[in-house]
Coordinates of C-alpha atoms in Angstrom, one line a residue:
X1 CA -113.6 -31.9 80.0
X2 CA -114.6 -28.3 81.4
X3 CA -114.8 -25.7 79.4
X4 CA -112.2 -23.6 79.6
X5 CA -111.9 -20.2 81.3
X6 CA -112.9 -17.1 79.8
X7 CA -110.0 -15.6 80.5
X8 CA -107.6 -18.0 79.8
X9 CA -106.7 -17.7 76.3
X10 CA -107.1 -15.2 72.9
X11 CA -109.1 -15.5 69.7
X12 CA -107.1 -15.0 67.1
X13 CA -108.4 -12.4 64.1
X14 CA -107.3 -10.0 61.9
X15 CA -108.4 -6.6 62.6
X16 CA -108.4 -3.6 59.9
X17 CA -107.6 -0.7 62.5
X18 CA -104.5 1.8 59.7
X19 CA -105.8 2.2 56.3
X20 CA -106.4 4.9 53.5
X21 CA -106.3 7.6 56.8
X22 CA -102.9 6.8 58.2
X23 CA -101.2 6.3 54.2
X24 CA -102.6 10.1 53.5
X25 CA -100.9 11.5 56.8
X26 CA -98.0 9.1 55.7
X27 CA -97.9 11.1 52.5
X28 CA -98.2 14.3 53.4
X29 CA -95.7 13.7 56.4
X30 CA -92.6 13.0 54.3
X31 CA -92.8 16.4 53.0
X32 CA -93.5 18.4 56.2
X33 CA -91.2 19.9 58.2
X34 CA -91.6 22.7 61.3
X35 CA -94.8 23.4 62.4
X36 CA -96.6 22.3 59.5
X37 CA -95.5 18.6 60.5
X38 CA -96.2 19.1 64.5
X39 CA -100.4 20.3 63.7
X40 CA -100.3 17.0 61.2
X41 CA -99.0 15.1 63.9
X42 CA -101.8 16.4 66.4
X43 CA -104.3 15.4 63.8
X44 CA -102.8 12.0 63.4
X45 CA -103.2 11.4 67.4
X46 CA -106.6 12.6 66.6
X47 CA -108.2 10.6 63.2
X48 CA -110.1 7.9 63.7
X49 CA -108.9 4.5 63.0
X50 CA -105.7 5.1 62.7
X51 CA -103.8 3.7 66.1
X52 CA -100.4 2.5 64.9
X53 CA -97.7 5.5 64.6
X54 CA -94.3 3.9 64.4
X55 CA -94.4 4.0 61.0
X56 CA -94.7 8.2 61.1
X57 CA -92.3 8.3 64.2
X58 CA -89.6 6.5 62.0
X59 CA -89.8 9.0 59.3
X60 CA -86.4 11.1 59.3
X61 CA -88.4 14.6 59.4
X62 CA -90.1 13.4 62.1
X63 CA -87.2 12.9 64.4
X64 CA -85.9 15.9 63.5
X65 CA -88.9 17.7 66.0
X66 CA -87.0 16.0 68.9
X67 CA -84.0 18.5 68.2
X68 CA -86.3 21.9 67.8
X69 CA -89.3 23.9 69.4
X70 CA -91.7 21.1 68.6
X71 CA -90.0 18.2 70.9
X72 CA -93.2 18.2 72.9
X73 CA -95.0 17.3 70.2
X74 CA -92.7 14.5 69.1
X75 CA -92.4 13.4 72.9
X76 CA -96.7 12.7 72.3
X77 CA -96.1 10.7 69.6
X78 CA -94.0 8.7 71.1
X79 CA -96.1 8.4 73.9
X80 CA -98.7 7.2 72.0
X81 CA -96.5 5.0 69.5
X82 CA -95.5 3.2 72.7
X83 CA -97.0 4.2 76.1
X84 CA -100.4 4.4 78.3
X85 CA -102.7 6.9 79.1
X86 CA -100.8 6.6 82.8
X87 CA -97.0 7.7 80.9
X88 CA -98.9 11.1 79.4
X89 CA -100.0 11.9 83.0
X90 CA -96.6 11.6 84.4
X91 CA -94.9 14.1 81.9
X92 CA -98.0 16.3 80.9
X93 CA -96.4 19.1 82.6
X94 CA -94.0 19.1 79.3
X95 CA -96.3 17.8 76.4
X96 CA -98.9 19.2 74.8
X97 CA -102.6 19.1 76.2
X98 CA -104.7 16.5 74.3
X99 CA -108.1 17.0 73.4
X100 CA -111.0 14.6 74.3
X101 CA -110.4 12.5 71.1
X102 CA -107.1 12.6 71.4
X103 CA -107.3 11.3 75.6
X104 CA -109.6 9.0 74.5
X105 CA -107.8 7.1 71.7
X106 CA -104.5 7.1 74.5
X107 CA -107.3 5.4 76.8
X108 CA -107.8 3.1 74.1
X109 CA -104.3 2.0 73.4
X110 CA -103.4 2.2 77.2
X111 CA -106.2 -0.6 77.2
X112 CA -104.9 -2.4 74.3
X113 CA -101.7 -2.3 76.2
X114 CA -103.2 -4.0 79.1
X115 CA -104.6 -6.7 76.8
X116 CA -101.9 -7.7 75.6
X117 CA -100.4 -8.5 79.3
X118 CA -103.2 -10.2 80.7
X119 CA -106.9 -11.9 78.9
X120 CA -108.6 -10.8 81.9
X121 CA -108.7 -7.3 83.5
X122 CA -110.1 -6.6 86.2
X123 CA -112.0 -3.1 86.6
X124 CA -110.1 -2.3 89.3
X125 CA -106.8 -2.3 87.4
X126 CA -108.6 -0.4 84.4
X127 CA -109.5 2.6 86.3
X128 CA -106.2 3.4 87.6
X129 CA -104.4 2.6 84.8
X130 CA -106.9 5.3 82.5
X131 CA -107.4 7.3 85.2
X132 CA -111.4 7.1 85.4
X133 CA -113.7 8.4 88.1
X134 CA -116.2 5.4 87.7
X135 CA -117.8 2.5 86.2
X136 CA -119.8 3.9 84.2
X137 CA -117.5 5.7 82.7
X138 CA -115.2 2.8 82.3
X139 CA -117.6 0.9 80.8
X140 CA -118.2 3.9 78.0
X141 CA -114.5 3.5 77.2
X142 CA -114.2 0.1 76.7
X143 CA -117.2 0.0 74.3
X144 CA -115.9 2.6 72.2
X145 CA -113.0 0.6 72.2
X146 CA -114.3 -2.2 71.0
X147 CA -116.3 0.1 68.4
X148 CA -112.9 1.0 67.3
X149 CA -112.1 -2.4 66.6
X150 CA -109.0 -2.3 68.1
X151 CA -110.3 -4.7 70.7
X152 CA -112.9 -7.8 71.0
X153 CA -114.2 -9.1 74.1
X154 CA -116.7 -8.5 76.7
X155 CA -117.7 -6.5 80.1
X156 CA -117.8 -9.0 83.2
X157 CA -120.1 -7.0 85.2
X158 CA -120.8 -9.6 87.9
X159 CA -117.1 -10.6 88.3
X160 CA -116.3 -6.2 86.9
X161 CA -113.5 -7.4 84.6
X162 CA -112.8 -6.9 81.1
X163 CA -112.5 -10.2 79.5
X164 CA -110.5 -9.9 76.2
X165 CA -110.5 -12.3 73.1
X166 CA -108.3 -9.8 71.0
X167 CA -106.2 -6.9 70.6
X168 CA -104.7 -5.4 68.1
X169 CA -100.6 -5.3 68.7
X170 CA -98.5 -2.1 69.4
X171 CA -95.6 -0.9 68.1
X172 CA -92.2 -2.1 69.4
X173 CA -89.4 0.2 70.3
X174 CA -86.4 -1.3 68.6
X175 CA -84.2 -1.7 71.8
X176 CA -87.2 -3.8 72.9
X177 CA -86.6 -6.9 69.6
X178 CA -84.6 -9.6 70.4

């Protein structure tokens, strides 16, 4: 039998990607309100390792943003609880501006995102989708990706696709479960 494609199907594992980062913001969110909670919420969508927000969009303090001067900022988290780098783009004009980290990790998830569509992406798809000038810069991103652990697989450069054996999942809006 011939081996099968590289693209064709995912490994599965279990990747650490929240932790002792995201349960500290968790903590000190429930008690936030105002402009306290927006700057922790900017420093969430910036801290490492921590690339799963539903949990902090959910929280009752949290929604209450969407309802005063800091919607913008609650408009960001959602984008990055459940969008691409390509959603921020088409409504920066009324969110906050991100800093590098902070465009980098929605590269990251807009990735992730991709990944878990499709096992094989080609670079084509990647660049428009995050927005990148080139290659090599491409390439850059999907490395620290995988440095992030929040995807394994590998860089095609002959065929210039990303093949991916795992992603991490994203949150799901609720109108989204069956």
């Amino acid at each position: 039998m011939p081996p099968a494609h590289p693209c064709s199907s995912a490994m599965t594992a279990k990747v650490k990607v929240t932790g002792q980062n995201q349960k500290q913001f968790l903590l000190l969110a429930k008690s936030a309100k105002g402009a306290a909670l927006a700057t922790l919420i900017h420093q969430v969508l910036e801290a490492p390792r921590v690339y799963v927000f539903g949990e902090l969009l959910d929280m009752p303090n949290v929604r209450e943003l969407a309802d005063t001067d800091f919607a913008s900022t609650f408009r960001l988290l959602t984008v990055f609880t459940y969008g691409t780098y390509a959603d921020y783009l088409a409504e920066a004009h009324n969110l906050p501006s991100l800093t590098q980290a902070q465009k980098n990790k929605l590269r990251h998830l807009s990735v992730v995102s991709l990944a878990n569509k499709v096992k094989c992406i080609p670079y084509t798809v990647l660049l428009e989708a995050l927005a990148l000038r080139n290659v090599r810069q491409l390439e850059d991103l999907v490395i620290e990706t995988v440095y992030a652990d929040v995807l394994r697989g590998s860089l095609d450069q002959r065929n210039q696709r990303l093949e991916v054996d795992y992603s991490i999942g994203r949150d799901i809006q609720h109108q989204d479960l069956s």
